[in-house]
Every structure is written in structure tokens, then in C-alpha cells.
mmCIF file of C-alpha atoms and ligand atoms in Angstrom:
data_model
loop_
_atom_site.group_PDB
_atom_site.id
_atom_site.type_symbol
_atom_site.label_atom_id
_atom_site.label_comp_id
_atom_site.label_asym_id
_atom_site.label_seq_id
_atom_site.Cartn_x
_atom_site.Cartn_y
_atom_site.Cartn_z
ATOM 1 C CA UNK A 98 0.192 0.106 -0.105
ATOM 2 C CA UNK A 99 1.418 3.636 -0.741
ATOM 3 C CA UNK A 100 1.668 5.726 1.909
ATOM 4 C CA UNK A 101 -0.830 8.727 2.350
ATOM 5 C CA UNK A 102 -0.466 11.865 3.795
ATOM 6 C CA UNK A 103 -3.175 13.498 4.672
ATOM 7 C CA UNK A 104 -3.322 17.056 6.751
ATOM 8 C CA UNK A 105 -5.982 18.547 8.893
ATOM 9 C CA UNK A 106 -7.004 21.554 9.501
ATOM 10 C CA UNK A 107 -4.859 22.684 13.254
ATOM 11 C CA UNK A 108 -8.074 23.989 15.737
ATOM 12 C CA UNK A 109 -11.996 23.035 15.639
ATOM 13 C CA UNK A 110 -11.992 20.812 12.362
ATOM 14 C CA UNK A 111 -8.927 18.900 13.205
ATOM 15 C CA UNK A 112 -11.114 17.105 16.276
ATOM 16 C CA UNK A 113 -13.881 16.150 14.369
ATOM 17 C CA UNK A 114 -11.783 14.919 10.862
ATOM 18 C CA UNK A 115 -10.386 12.667 13.391
ATOM 19 C CA UNK A 116 -13.304 11.545 14.290
ATOM 20 C CA UNK A 117 -14.663 11.029 11.645
ATOM 21 C CA UNK A 118 -11.104 8.473 10.229
ATOM 22 C CA UNK A 119 -12.082 6.896 13.044
ATOM 23 C CA UNK A 120 -15.899 5.999 12.078
ATOM 24 C CA UNK A 121 -13.946 4.932 8.925
ATOM 25 C CA UNK A 122 -11.409 2.488 10.506
ATOM 26 C CA UNK A 123 -8.693 4.489 10.173
ATOM 27 C CA UNK A 124 -6.439 3.868 13.427
ATOM 28 C CA UNK A 125 -6.254 7.459 14.142
ATOM 29 C CA UNK A 126 -4.928 6.293 17.979
ATOM 30 C CA UNK A 127 -1.196 7.516 17.804
ATOM 31 C CA UNK A 128 -2.350 11.092 17.105
ATOM 32 C CA UNK A 129 -1.777 13.597 19.917
ATOM 33 C CA UNK A 130 -3.607 17.283 19.139
ATOM 34 C CA UNK A 131 -2.977 18.033 23.002
ATOM 35 C CA UNK A 132 0.145 17.463 22.475
ATOM 36 C CA UNK A 133 2.451 20.223 20.225
ATOM 37 C CA UNK A 134 3.474 17.598 17.836
ATOM 38 C CA UNK A 135 2.588 18.651 13.688
ATOM 39 C CA UNK A 136 3.219 14.983 11.883
ATOM 40 C CA UNK A 137 1.957 11.754 13.399
ATOM 41 C CA UNK A 138 3.232 8.105 11.223
ATOM 42 C CA UNK A 139 1.565 5.261 12.048
ATOM 43 C CA UNK A 140 3.757 2.488 13.157
ATOM 44 C CA UNK A 141 3.632 0.439 9.952
ATOM 45 C CA UNK A 142 4.017 3.812 8.185
ATOM 46 C CA UNK A 143 1.196 3.652 5.272
ATOM 47 C CA UNK A 144 -0.547 7.121 7.155
ATOM 48 C CA UNK A 145 1.105 10.106 7.383
ATOM 49 C CA UNK A 146 -1.461 12.966 9.748
ATOM 50 C CA UNK A 147 -0.414 16.364 9.646
ATOM 51 C CA UNK A 148 -1.398 19.326 11.144
ATOM 52 C CA UNK A 149 -1.384 22.560 10.052
ATOM 53 C CA UNK A 150 -3.133 26.511 9.644
ATOM 54 C CA UNK A 151 -6.068 26.228 8.289
ATOM 55 C CA UNK A 152 -5.045 28.498 5.573
ATOM 56 C CA UNK A 153 -2.186 26.712 4.636
ATOM 57 C CA UNK A 154 -3.951 23.410 4.441
ATOM 58 C CA UNK A 155 -4.595 23.950 0.463
ATOM 59 C CA UNK A 156 -1.248 24.846 0.199
ATOM 60 C CA UNK A 157 -0.056 21.470 1.473
ATOM 61 C CA UNK A 158 -1.998 19.734 -1.518
ATOM 62 C CA UNK A 159 -1.996 21.813 -3.896
ATOM 63 C CA UNK A 160 2.176 21.235 -3.694
ATOM 64 C CA UNK A 161 1.855 17.690 -3.025
ATOM 65 C CA UNK A 162 3.478 17.152 0.010
ATOM 66 C CA UNK A 163 -0.476 15.690 1.336
ATOM 67 C CA UNK A 164 -2.356 13.682 -1.067
ATOM 68 C CA UNK A 165 -6.112 14.643 1.020
ATOM 69 C CA UNK A 166 -6.577 17.420 3.423
ATOM 70 C CA UNK A 167 -9.723 18.638 5.657
ATOM 71 C CA UNK A 168 -10.565 22.414 4.671
ATOM 72 C CA UNK A 169 -13.299 24.800 5.582
ATOM 73 C CA UNK A 170 -15.044 25.437 2.326
ATOM 74 C CA UNK A 171 -14.437 29.702 3.363
ATOM 75 C CA UNK A 172 -10.518 29.309 3.243
ATOM 76 C CA UNK A 173 -11.115 27.849 -0.414
ATOM 77 C CA UNK A 174 -13.658 30.071 -1.533
ATOM 78 C CA UNK A 175 -11.147 33.157 -0.441
ATOM 79 C CA UNK A 176 -8.095 31.343 -2.213
ATOM 80 C CA UNK A 177 -8.603 29.060 -4.590
ATOM 81 C CA UNK A 178 -6.452 26.669 -5.242
ATOM 82 C CA UNK A 179 -5.542 24.233 -7.660
ATOM 83 C CA UNK A 180 -7.089 21.094 -6.388
ATOM 84 C CA UNK A 181 -10.863 18.223 -6.322
ATOM 85 C CA UNK A 182 -13.030 19.215 -4.725
ATOM 86 C CA UNK A 183 -14.001 14.972 -3.637
ATOM 87 C CA UNK A 184 -16.360 15.694 -0.619
ATOM 88 C CA UNK A 185 -18.712 17.939 1.301
ATOM 89 C CA UNK A 186 -17.360 16.301 5.425
ATOM 90 C CA UNK A 187 -20.666 18.366 7.062
ATOM 91 C CA UNK A 188 -18.029 19.158 9.634
ATOM 92 C CA UNK A 189 -17.505 22.388 10.642
ATOM 93 C CA UNK A 190 -20.745 23.704 9.864
ATOM 94 C CA UNK A 191 -20.912 27.263 9.955
ATOM 95 C CA UNK A 192 -22.554 30.524 7.928
ATOM 96 C CA UNK A 193 -20.022 33.580 6.453
ATOM 97 C CA UNK A 194 -22.648 36.532 7.224
ATOM 98 C CA UNK A 195 -22.412 40.043 7.200
ATOM 99 C CA UNK A 196 -22.094 41.196 11.481
ATOM 100 C CA UNK A 197 -22.383 44.651 12.751
ATOM 101 C CA UNK A 198 -24.196 46.632 15.674
ATOM 102 C CA UNK A 199 -28.389 46.603 14.914
ATOM 103 C CA UNK A 200 -28.935 49.865 13.499
ATOM 104 C CA UNK A 201 -25.960 49.487 10.681
ATOM 105 C CA UNK A 202 -27.573 50.767 6.972
ATOM 106 C CA UNK A 203 -25.722 48.716 4.702
ATOM 107 C CA UNK A 204 -27.721 50.473 1.800
ATOM 108 C CA UNK A 205 -25.235 52.024 -0.765
ATOM 109 C CA UNK A 206 -24.466 55.932 0.312
ATOM 110 C CA UNK A 207 -22.455 57.643 -2.226
ATOM 111 C CA UNK A 208 -21.215 59.786 0.460
ATOM 112 C CA UNK A 209 -19.899 57.028 3.018
ATOM 113 C CA UNK A 210 -18.564 53.552 1.779
ATOM 114 C CA UNK A 211 -19.431 50.824 4.032
ATOM 115 C CA UNK A 212 -16.451 50.294 5.639
ATOM 116 C CA UNK A 213 -16.283 46.412 6.461
ATOM 117 C CA UNK A 214 -13.279 44.764 8.117
ATOM 118 C CA UNK A 215 -12.387 40.524 6.916
ATOM 119 C CA UNK A 216 -10.467 37.918 7.449
ATOM 120 C CA UNK A 217 -12.240 37.595 3.496
ATOM 121 C CA UNK A 218 -11.451 40.343 1.473
ATOM 122 C CA UNK A 219 -11.739 38.162 -2.003
ATOM 123 C CA UNK A 220 -15.133 36.693 -1.566
ATOM 124 C CA UNK A 221 -16.601 40.360 0.443
ATOM 125 C CA UNK A 222 -15.978 41.971 -3.036
ATOM 126 C CA UNK A 223 -16.864 39.437 -4.817
ATOM 127 C CA UNK A 224 -20.061 40.099 -3.324
ATOM 128 C CA UNK A 225 -20.248 43.838 -3.954
ATOM 129 C CA UNK A 226 -19.186 43.370 -7.047
ATOM 130 C CA UNK A 227 -22.332 41.890 -8.411
ATOM 131 C CA UNK A 228 -24.337 44.397 -6.008
ATOM 132 C CA UNK A 229 -21.995 47.074 -8.138
ATOM 133 C CA UNK A 230 -21.839 48.589 -4.448
ATOM 134 C CA UNK A 231 -18.093 49.878 -4.367
ATOM 135 C CA UNK A 232 -17.227 49.118 -0.272
ATOM 136 C CA UNK A 233 -13.845 49.878 1.901
ATOM 137 C CA UNK A 234 -12.846 46.602 2.515
ATOM 138 C CA UNK A 235 -9.856 46.610 5.175
ATOM 139 C CA UNK A 236 -7.838 42.732 5.497
ATOM 140 C CA UNK A 237 -7.600 42.555 9.406
ATOM 141 C CA UNK A 238 -5.914 38.398 10.329
ATOM 142 C CA UNK A 239 -8.514 37.816 13.641
ATOM 143 C CA UNK A 240 -10.286 39.330 16.369
ATOM 144 C CA UNK A 241 -12.421 40.969 13.020
ATOM 145 C CA UNK A 242 -15.456 41.661 15.716
ATOM 146 C CA UNK A 243 -13.148 44.200 17.318
ATOM 147 C CA UNK A 244 -13.385 46.675 13.433
ATOM 148 C CA UNK A 245 -17.121 48.312 14.176
ATOM 149 C CA UNK A 246 -16.211 47.901 18.304
ATOM 150 C CA UNK A 247 -13.227 50.621 18.224
ATOM 151 C CA UNK A 248 -14.911 52.479 15.079
ATOM 152 C CA UNK A 249 -12.354 50.892 12.180
ATOM 153 C CA UNK A 250 -15.118 50.029 10.287
ATOM 154 C CA UNK A 251 -18.836 49.649 10.131
ATOM 155 C CA UNK A 252 -19.318 45.851 9.817
ATOM 156 C CA UNK A 253 -17.758 42.814 9.643
ATOM 157 C CA UNK A 254 -17.687 39.927 7.139
ATOM 158 C CA UNK A 255 -16.696 36.549 9.093
ATOM 159 C CA UNK A 256 -17.367 32.688 10.033
ATOM 160 C CA UNK A 257 -20.322 32.807 12.357
ATOM 161 C CA UNK A 258 -20.942 29.353 13.989
ATOM 162 C CA UNK A 259 -22.610 29.346 17.454
ATOM 163 C CA UNK A 260 -22.769 33.860 17.352
ATOM 164 C CA UNK A 261 -21.291 33.604 20.982
ATOM 165 C CA UNK A 262 -18.400 36.175 20.046
ATOM 166 C CA UNK A 263 -21.265 38.205 17.771
ATOM 167 C CA UNK A 264 -23.577 38.599 20.940
ATOM 168 C CA UNK A 265 -20.386 39.116 23.429
ATOM 169 C CA UNK A 266 -19.602 41.575 21.309
ATOM 170 C CA UNK A 267 -22.812 43.541 21.328
ATOM 171 C CA UNK A 268 -23.025 42.599 17.200
ATOM 172 C CA UNK A 269 -25.938 40.906 15.832
ATOM 173 C CA UNK A 270 -25.678 39.645 12.004
ATOM 174 C CA UNK A 271 -27.260 41.753 9.047
ATOM 175 C CA UNK A 272 -27.172 39.365 6.309
ATOM 176 C CA UNK A 273 -25.702 35.918 5.778
ATOM 177 C CA UNK A 274 -23.758 35.314 3.022
ATOM 178 C CA UNK A 275 -23.273 31.794 2.418
ATOM 179 C CA UNK A 276 -23.259 28.106 3.988
ATOM 180 C CA UNK A 277 -19.404 26.516 4.853
ATOM 181 C CA UNK A 278 -19.173 23.203 6.118
ATOM 182 C CA UNK A 279 -15.507 21.745 5.982
ATOM 183 C CA UNK A 280 -14.384 19.751 2.526
ATOM 184 C CA UNK A 281 -12.290 17.053 1.836
ATOM 185 C CA UNK A 282 -9.740 17.616 -0.871
ATOM 186 C CA UNK A 283 -7.494 15.811 -2.843
ATOM 187 C CA UNK A 284 -4.264 16.727 -4.727
ATOM 188 C CA UNK A 285 -4.202 15.565 -8.341
ATOM 189 C CA UNK A 286 -1.214 13.532 -9.112
ATOM 190 C CA UNK A 287 -2.137 11.949 -5.714
ATOM 191 C CA UNK A 288 -5.612 10.437 -7.630
ATOM 192 C CA UNK A 289 -4.576 9.198 -10.380
ATOM 193 C CA UNK A 290 -1.167 7.350 -7.975
ATOM 194 C CA UNK A 291 -2.908 6.794 -5.546
ATOM 195 C CA UNK A 292 -6.080 6.049 -6.466
ATOM 196 C CA UNK A 293 -6.032 2.239 -4.664
ATOM 197 C CA UNK A 294 -5.956 3.753 -1.887
ATOM 198 C CA UNK A 295 -7.581 7.456 -1.965
ATOM 199 C CA UNK A 296 -10.940 6.010 -3.440
ATOM 200 C CA UNK A 297 -11.642 3.480 -1.715
ATOM 201 C CA UNK A 298 -11.158 5.897 1.859
ATOM 202 C CA UNK A 299 -13.574 8.257 0.092
ATOM 203 C CA UNK A 300 -16.310 5.988 -0.739
ATOM 204 C CA UNK A 301 -16.207 4.631 2.968
ATOM 205 C CA UNK A 302 -16.149 8.426 4.007
ATOM 206 C CA UNK A 303 -19.536 8.449 2.132
ATOM 207 C CA UNK A 304 -21.103 6.161 3.243
ATOM 208 C CA UNK A 305 -20.317 6.436 7.135
ATOM 209 C CA UNK A 306 -21.623 10.549 6.289
ATOM 210 C CA UNK A 307 -24.312 8.870 4.994
ATOM 211 C CA UNK A 308 -25.727 6.913 7.417
ATOM 212 C CA UNK A 309 -24.555 9.357 10.177
ATOM 213 C CA UNK A 310 -27.346 11.461 8.344
ATOM 214 C CA UNK A 311 -30.270 9.261 7.747
HETATM 215 C C1 PRP B 1782 -13.501 32.795 14.450
HETATM 216 C C2 PRP B 1782 -14.198 33.762 14.044
HETATM 217 C C3 PRP B 1782 -15.841 34.647 14.503
HETATM 218 C C4 PRP B 1782 -15.756 33.219 15.354
HETATM 219 C C5 PRP B 1782 -17.164 32.575 15.568
HETATM 220 O O1 PRP B 1782 -12.387 33.224 14.659
HETATM 221 O O2 PRP B 1782 -13.787 34.913 13.220
HETATM 222 O O3 PRP B 1782 -14.805 35.756 15.678
HETATM 223 O O4 PRP B 1782 -14.545 31.828 15.406
HETATM 224 O O5 PRP B 1782 -17.706 31.967 16.265
HETATM 225 P P1 PRP B 1782 -18.769 31.824 16.852
HETATM 226 O O6 PRP B 1782 -19.849 32.650 15.935
HETATM 227 O O7 PRP B 1782 -18.442 30.243 17.559
HETATM 228 O O8 PRP B 1782 -18.531 33.127 18.104
HETATM 229 P P2 PRP B 1782 -11.673 32.200 15.388
HETATM 230 O O9 PRP B 1782 -11.818 31.423 16.930
HETATM 231 O O10 PRP B 1782 -11.097 31.355 14.698
HETATM 232 O O11 PRP B 1782 -10.336 33.230 16.246
HETATM 233 P P3 PRP B 1782 -9.430 34.920 15.439
HETATM 234 O O12 PRP B 1782 -11.456 35.822 15.069
HETATM 235 O O13 PRP B 1782 -8.255 35.074 15.939
HETATM 236 O O14 PRP B 1782 -9.614 34.408 13.406
#
């Protein structure tokens, strides 16, 4: 069997993805998410799991360092990448939404462009380009909720999962833009040369997910 390398998004998604792999009879007992270790090889050296920053998963897969990756659709939409998106895993479900103080007006205002703080400038630019509305997009790398709180921006465009970050900062959803979930991506060459390993794994995942949804 050819060795398979899987890139997992560190953080929220990693635990859920490992549980899914376990349900697919993949031994993941040697992966310790509490440690600071980044690479985990199984005993017979047929599977390697690497933990990477969510936004870097497509890079590792596209470059062939990992054969398979699990990453949020938000990351794929924002950065784009030359990989196969094979499966919606239905994990890490959340929404990409515009949020801010209740009273903010999202409509076109020629004097004052709407200022938006976000980790996803490309996605929100496309949304407003289609609407023909010019907006001022400010890229932040995290804690974007601060934008409206400190007067940097009028609103934010970000992931909303439980909604507690918004609530605790006195903000609310003004408009949902799209649903997000984790996707299984595969390196294009790997799918050819490791087809015998990758395709059965994906089929098993599909069955497990179908059973879960029944
Ligand atoms: C994400 C997102 C929101 C929060 C939403 O941030 O950017 O801030 O989670 O989740 P909730 O609706 O369940 O509260 P993350 O925890 O990844 O940290 P970051 O802001 O530093 O990117």
C-alpha cells in the first residue's frame, strides 16, 4: 500500500475530522491533538497525518506534500487552489455573514462607502462587485469583531458558528451570505497514482456520512 499523507486543519476541525476517520476504521490512536507535535506516522508507516494552519491546507495539498486535506469551504473560496474538491464532509458547519450593530445601514451610500473588516476580502469583494456597490474592505487576520467596536469599520464579514462571539461583543448578524462546511480536497497527481488507496477511503467516508444523515 502506498503511504498516504492527510493534512488536517489545526483547531476546531481537527478533532471532528479524526472522529470521522475513526468511524471509517482508520486507526488514529497515535494522533495526540493536545501535544505540540505536528506530524504523526502510524506504526506500519502507511499513513501520515500532519496538522497545519487551516489556511495552509490547500497549499500542502496543491504542492503534493499532502495527498488529502480537510479544510473549510471559506478557505477554498477565499484563496482558490488547484486541487480536487471531492466531498462535503458536513463538519464545521457555519455561515459567512455580515454583522455589526443593529442600526447600521447596509444600503448604498455614495458619500460614505461601507467599511468592512474581514479575513475574507476576496469573497466579500465579489459579493459587492456583483451588487455594483463600492465598499471599503479592510483585511484583518483575526478578532475582526473589534472593527466596529473601535470604529475601524462599520461592519464585519466573518464566520458565524454559535453566534456567541458576536453576542458577547454586542453585535448581530445583518445578512447571511453563504453556508460553509469542511471539504475533502485531493492532490490531482495523488488521485492518479494513489487511486487504489484514496478512492476506497472516500467511498467509505461517503457511506459513513450517509449513515450519519439517515
Ligand atoms: C472565528 C470567527 C469568529 C468566531 C465565530 O474566530 O472569526 O470570530 O470564530 O464563532 P462563534 O460564532 O462560535 O462565536 P476564531 O475562533 O477562528 O479566531 P480569530 O477571530 O482569531 O480568527
